C-alpha positions as protocol buffer text, in pm:
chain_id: "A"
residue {
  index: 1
  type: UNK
  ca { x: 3848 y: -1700 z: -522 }
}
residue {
  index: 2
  type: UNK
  ca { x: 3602 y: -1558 z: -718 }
}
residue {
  index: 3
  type: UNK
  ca { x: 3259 y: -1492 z: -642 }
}
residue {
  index: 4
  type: UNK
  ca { x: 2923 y: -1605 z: -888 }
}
residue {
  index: 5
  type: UNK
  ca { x: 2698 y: -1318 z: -899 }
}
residue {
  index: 6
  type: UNK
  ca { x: 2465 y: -1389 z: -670 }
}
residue {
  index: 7
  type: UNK
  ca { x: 2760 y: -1431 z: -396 }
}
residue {
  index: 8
  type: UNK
  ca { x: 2856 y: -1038 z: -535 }
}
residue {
  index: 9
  type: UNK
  ca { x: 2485 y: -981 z: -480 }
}
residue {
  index: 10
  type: UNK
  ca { x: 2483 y: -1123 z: -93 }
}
residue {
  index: 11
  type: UNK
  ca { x: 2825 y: -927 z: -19 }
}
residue {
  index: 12
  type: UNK
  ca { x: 2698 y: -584 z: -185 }
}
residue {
  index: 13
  type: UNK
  ca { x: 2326 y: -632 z: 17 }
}
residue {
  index: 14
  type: UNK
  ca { x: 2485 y: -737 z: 359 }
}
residue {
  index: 15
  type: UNK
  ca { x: 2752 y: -433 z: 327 }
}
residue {
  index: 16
  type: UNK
  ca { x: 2477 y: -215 z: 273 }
}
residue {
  index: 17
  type: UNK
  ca { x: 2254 y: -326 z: 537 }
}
residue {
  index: 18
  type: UNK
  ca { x: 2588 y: -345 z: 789 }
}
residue {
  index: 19
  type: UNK
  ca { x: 2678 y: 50 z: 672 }
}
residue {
  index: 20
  type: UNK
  ca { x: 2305 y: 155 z: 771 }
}
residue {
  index: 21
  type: UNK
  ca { x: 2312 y: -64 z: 1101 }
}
residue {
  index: 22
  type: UNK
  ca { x: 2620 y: 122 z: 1225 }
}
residue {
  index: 23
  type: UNK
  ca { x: 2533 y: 496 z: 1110 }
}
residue {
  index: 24
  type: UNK
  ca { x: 2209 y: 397 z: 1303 }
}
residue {
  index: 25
  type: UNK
  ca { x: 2350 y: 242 z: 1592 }
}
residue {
  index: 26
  type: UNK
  ca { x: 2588 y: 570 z: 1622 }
}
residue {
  index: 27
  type: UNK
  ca { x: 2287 y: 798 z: 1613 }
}
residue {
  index: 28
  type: UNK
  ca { x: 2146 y: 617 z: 1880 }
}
residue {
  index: 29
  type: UNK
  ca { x: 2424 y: 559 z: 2122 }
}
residue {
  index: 30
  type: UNK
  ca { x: 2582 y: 896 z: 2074 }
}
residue {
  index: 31
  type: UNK
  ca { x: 2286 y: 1135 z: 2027 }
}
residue {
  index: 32
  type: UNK
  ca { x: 1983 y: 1239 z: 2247 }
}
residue {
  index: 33
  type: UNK
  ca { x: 1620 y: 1206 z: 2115 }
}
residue {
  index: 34
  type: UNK
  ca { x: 1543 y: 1530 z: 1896 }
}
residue {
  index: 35
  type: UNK
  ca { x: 1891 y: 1655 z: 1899 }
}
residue {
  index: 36
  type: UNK
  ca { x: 2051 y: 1817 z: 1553 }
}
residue {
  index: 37
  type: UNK
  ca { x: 2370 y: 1841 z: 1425 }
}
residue {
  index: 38
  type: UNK
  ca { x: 2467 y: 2054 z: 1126 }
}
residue {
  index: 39
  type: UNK
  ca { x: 2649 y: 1915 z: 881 }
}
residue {
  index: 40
  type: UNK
  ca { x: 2689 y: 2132 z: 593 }
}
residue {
  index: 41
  type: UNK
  ca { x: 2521 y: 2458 z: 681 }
}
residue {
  index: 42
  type: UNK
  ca { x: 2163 y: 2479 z: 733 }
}
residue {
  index: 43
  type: UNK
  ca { x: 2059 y: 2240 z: 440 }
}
residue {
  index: 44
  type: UNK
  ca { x: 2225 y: 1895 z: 579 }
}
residue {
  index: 45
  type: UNK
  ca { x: 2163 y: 1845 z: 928 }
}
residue {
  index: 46
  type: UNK
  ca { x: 2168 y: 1518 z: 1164 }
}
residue {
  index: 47
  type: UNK
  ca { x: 1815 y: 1516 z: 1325 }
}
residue {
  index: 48
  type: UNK
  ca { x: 1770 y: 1204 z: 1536 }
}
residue {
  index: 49
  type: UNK
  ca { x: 1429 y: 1092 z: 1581 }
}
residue {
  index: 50
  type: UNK
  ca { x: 1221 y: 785 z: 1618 }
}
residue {
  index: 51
  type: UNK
  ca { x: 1004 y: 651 z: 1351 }
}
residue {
  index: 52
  type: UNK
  ca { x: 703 y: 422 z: 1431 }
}
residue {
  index: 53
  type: UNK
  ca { x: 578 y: 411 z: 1078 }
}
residue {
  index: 54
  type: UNK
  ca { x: 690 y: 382 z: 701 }
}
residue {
  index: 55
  type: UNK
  ca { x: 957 y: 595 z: 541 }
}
residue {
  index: 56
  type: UNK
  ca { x: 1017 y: 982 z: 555 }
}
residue {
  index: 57
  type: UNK
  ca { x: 814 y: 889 z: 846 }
}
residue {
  index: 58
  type: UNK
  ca { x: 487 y: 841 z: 697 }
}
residue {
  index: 59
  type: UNK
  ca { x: 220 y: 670 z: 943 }
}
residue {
  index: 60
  type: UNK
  ca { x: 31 y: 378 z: 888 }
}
residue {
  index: 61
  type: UNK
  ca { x: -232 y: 297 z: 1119 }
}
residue {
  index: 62
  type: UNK
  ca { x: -141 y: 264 z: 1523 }
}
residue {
  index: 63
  type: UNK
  ca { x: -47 y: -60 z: 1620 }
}
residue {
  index: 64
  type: UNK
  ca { x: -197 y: -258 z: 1403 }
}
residue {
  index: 65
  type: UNK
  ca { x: -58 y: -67 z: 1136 }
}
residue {
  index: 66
  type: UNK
  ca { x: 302 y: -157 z: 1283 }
}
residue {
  index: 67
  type: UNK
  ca { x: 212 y: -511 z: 1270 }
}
residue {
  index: 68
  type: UNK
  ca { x: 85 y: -520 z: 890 }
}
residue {
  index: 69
  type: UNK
  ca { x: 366 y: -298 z: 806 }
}
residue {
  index: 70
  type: UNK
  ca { x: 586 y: -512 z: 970 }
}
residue {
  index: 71
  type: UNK
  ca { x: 452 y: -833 z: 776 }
}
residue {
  index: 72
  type: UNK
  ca { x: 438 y: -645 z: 435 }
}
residue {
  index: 73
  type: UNK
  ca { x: 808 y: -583 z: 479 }
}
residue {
  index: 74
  type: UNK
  ca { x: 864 y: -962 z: 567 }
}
residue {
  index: 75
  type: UNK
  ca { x: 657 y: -1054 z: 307 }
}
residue {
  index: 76
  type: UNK
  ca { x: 864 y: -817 z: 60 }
}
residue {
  index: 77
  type: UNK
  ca { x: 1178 y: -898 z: 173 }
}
residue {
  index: 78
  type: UNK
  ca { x: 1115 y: -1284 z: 119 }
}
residue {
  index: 79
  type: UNK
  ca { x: 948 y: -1172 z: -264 }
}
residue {
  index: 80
  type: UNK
  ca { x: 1276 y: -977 z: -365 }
}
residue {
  index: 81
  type: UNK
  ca { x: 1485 y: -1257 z: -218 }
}
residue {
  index: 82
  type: UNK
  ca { x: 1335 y: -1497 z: -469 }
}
residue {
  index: 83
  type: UNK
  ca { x: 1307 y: -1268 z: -711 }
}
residue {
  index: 84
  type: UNK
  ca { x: 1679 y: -1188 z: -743 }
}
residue {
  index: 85
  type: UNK
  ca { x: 1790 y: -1551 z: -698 }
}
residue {
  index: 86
  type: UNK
  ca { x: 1558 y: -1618 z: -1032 }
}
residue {
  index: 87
  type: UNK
  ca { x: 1682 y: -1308 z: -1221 }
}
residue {
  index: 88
  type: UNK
  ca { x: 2055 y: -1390 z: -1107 }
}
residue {
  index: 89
  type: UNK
  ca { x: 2017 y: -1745 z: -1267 }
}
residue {
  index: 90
  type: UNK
  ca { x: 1930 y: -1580 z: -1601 }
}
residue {
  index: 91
  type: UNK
  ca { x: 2229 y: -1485 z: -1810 }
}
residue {
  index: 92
  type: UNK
  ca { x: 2018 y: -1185 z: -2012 }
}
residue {
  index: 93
  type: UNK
  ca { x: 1948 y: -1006 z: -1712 }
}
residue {
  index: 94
  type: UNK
  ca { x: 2132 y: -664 z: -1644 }
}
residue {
  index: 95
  type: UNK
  ca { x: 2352 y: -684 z: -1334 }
}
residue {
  index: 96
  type: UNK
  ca { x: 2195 y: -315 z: -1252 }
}
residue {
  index: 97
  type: UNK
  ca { x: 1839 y: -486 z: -1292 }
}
residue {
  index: 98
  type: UNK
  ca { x: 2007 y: -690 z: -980 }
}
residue {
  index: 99
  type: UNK
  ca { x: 2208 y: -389 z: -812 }
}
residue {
  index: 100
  type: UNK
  ca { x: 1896 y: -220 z: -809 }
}
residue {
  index: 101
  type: UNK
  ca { x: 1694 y: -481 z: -677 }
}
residue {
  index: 102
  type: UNK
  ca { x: 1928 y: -547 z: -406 }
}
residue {
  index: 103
  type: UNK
  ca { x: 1963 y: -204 z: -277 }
}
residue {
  index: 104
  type: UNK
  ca { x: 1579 y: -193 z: -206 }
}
residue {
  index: 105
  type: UNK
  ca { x: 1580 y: -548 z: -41 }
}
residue {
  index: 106
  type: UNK
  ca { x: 1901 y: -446 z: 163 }
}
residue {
  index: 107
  type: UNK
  ca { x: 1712 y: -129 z: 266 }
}
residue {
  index: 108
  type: UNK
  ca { x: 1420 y: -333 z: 326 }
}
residue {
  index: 109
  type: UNK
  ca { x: 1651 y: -587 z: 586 }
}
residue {
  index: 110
  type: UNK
  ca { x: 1786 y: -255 z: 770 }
}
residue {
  index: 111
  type: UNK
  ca { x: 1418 y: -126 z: 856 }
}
residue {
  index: 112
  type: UNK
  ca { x: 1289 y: -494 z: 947 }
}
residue {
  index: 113
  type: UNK
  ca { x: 1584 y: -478 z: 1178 }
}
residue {
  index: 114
  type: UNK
  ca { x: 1498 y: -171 z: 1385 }
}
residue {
  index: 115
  type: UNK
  ca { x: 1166 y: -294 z: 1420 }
}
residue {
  index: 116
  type: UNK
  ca { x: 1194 y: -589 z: 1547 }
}
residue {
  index: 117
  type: UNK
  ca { x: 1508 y: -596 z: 1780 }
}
residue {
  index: 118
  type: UNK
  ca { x: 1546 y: -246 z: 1845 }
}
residue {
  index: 119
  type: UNK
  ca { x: 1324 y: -241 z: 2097 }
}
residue {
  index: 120
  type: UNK
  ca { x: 1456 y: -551 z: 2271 }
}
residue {
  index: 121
  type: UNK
  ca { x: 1771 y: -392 z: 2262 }
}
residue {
  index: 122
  type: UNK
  ca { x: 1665 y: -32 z: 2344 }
}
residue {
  index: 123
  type: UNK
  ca { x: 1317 y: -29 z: 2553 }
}
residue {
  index: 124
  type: UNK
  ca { x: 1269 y: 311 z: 2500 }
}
residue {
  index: 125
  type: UNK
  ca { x: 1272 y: 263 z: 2112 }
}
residue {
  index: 126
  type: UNK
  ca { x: 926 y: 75 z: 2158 }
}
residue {
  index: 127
  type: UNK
  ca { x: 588 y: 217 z: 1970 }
}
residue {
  index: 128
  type: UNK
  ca { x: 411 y: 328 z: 2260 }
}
residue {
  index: 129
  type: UNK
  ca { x: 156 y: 156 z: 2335 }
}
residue {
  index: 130
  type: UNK
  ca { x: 280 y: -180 z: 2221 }
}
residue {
  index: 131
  type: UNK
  ca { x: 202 y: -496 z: 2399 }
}
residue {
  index: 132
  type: UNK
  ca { x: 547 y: -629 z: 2367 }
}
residue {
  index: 133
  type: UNK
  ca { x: 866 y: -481 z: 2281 }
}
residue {
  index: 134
  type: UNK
  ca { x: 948 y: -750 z: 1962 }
}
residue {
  index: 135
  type: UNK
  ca { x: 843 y: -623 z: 1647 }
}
residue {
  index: 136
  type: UNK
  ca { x: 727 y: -299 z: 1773 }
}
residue {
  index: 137
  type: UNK
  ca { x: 1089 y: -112 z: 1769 }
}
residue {
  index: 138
  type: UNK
  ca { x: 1037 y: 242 z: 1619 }
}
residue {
  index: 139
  type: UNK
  ca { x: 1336 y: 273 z: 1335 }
}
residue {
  index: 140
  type: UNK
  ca { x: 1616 y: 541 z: 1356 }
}
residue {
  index: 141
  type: UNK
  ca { x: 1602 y: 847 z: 1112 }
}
residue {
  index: 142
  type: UNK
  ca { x: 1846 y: 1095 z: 1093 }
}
residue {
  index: 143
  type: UNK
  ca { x: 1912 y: 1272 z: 740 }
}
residue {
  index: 144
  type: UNK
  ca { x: 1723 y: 1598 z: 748 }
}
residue {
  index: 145
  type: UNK
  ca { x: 1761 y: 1842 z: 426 }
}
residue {
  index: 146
  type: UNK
  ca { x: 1579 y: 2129 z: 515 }
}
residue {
  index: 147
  type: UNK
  ca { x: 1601 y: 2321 z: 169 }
}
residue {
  index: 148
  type: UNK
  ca { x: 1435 y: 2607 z: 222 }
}
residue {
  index: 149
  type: UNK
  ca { x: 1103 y: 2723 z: 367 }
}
residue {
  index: 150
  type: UNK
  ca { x: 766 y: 2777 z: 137 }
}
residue {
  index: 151
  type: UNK
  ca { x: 443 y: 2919 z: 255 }
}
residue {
  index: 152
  type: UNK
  ca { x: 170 y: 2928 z: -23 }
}
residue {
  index: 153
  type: UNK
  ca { x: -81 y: 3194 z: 6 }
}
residue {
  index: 154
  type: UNK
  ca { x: -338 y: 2934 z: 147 }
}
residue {
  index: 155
  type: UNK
  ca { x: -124 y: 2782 z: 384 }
}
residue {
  index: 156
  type: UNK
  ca { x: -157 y: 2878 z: 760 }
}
residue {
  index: 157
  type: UNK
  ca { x: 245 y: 2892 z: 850 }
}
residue {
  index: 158
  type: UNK
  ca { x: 553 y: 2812 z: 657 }
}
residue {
  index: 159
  type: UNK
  ca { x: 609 y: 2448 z: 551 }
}
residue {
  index: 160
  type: UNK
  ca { x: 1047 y: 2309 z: 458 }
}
residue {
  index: 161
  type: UNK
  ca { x: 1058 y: 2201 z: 135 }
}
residue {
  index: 162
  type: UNK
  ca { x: 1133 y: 1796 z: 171 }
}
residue {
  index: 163
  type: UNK
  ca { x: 1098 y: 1839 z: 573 }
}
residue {
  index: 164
  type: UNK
  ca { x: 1152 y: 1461 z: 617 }
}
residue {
  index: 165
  type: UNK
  ca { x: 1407 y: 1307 z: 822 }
}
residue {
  index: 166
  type: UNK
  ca { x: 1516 y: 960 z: 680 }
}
residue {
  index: 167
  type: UNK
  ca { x: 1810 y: 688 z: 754 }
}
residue {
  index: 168
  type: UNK
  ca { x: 2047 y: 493 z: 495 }
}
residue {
  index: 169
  type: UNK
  ca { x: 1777 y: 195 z: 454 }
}
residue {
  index: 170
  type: UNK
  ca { x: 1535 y: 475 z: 320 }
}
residue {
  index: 171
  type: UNK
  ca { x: 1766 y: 603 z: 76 }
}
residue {
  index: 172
  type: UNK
  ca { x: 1879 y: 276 z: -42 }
}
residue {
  index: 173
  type: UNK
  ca { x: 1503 y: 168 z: -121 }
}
residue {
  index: 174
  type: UNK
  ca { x: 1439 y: 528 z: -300 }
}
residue {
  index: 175
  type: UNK
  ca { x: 1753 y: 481 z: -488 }
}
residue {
  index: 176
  type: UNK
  ca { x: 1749 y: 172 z: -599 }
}
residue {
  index: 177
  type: UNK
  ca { x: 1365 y: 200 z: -744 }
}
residue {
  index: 178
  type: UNK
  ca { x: 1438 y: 559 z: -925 }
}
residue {
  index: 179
  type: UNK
  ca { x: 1769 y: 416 z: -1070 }
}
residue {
  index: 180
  type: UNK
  ca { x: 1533 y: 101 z: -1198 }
}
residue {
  index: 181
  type: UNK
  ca { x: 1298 y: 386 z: -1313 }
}
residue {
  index: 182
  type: UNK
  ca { x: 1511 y: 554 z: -1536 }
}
residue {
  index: 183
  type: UNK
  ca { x: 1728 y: 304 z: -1624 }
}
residue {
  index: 184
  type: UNK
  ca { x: 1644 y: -95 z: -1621 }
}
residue {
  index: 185
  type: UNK
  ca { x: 1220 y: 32 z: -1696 }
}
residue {
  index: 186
  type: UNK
  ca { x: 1302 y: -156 z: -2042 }
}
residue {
  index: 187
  type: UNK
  ca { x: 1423 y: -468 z: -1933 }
}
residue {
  index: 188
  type: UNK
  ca { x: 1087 y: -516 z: -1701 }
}
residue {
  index: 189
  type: UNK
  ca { x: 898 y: -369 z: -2024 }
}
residue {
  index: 190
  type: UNK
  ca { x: 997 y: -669 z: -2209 }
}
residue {
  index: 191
  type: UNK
  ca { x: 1046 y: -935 z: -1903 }
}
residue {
  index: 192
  type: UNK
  ca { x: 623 y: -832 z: -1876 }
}
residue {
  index: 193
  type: UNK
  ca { x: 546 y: -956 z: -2268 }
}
């Protein structure tokens, strides 16, 4: 049986979002709040932690910035759904214009996830503070590349270069958008005239 392309394109963003789901769910059943695990010296580490806002764990507002984050990303989600179903019924369209596209709507699925059933599942994964656990999950990081440590001469203590802890969904957004960067940026140079 073979699959049309936007069937390939269902399969590739539901194996993603499935591969970030269990990597999270591990980290969370198997690891304690804060702990670390080294994984290739001291430059790839497992660092679980809870994140209440956006990515690399950028925050966005208290609570009401959870709940307009958490509509954006809805909102998004439903944009890049359409989106791809137009694209995939054009035959000129690159299948990494749709790759791409995917990986940053799969990535998109596995945060919406974690915020809005993780804390139904998990209680203590809730934003404190929150009136209700739904939609108010924190999502689970755990990728921590501590390069190496900087301190410029105004800077009051050493800062890690790229000291943010991330999860697969993260990386699947950030990938997919640079590969459409340096890539696809022609095709949506000439879908725009």
């Amino acid at each position: 049986m073979k699959l049309s392309k936007g069937n390939r394109l269902v399969v590739l963003g539901v194996v993603l979002v499935i591969i970030d789901q269990i990597i999270k769910i591990l980290v969370k059943t198997n690891m304690d709040l804060g702990e670390t695990i080294d994984v290739i010296g001291d430059w790839f580490k497992l660092h679980f932690v809870l994140n209440k806002g956006m990515a690399f764990g950028m925050a966005f507002g208290g609570l009401w910035g959870k709940v307009l984050l958490s509509v954006f990303r809805i909102v998004l989600f439903g944009a890049l759904c359409w989106w791809i179903d137009k694209l995939a019924k054009k035959p000129e369209t690159p299948v990494g214009v749709l790759v791409g596209l995917t990986m940053i709507t799969a990535g998109a699925l596995g945060n919406i996830i974690d915020c809005f059933f993780y804390g139904l599942i998990w209680p203590e994964t809730v934003t404190p503070g929150a009136p209700f656990a739904f939609m108010f999950g924190q999502v689970v990081d755990m990728f921590y590349f501590p390069l190496f440590d900087y301190k410029l001469p105004w800077m009051d203590y050493p800062r890690t270069f790229f000291g943010a802890v991330f999860n697969f969904a993260d990386s699947c957004v950030t990938c997919g958008a640079i590969y459409l960067l340096l890539f696809q940026y022609k095709f949506f140079a000439k879908e725009e005239k």
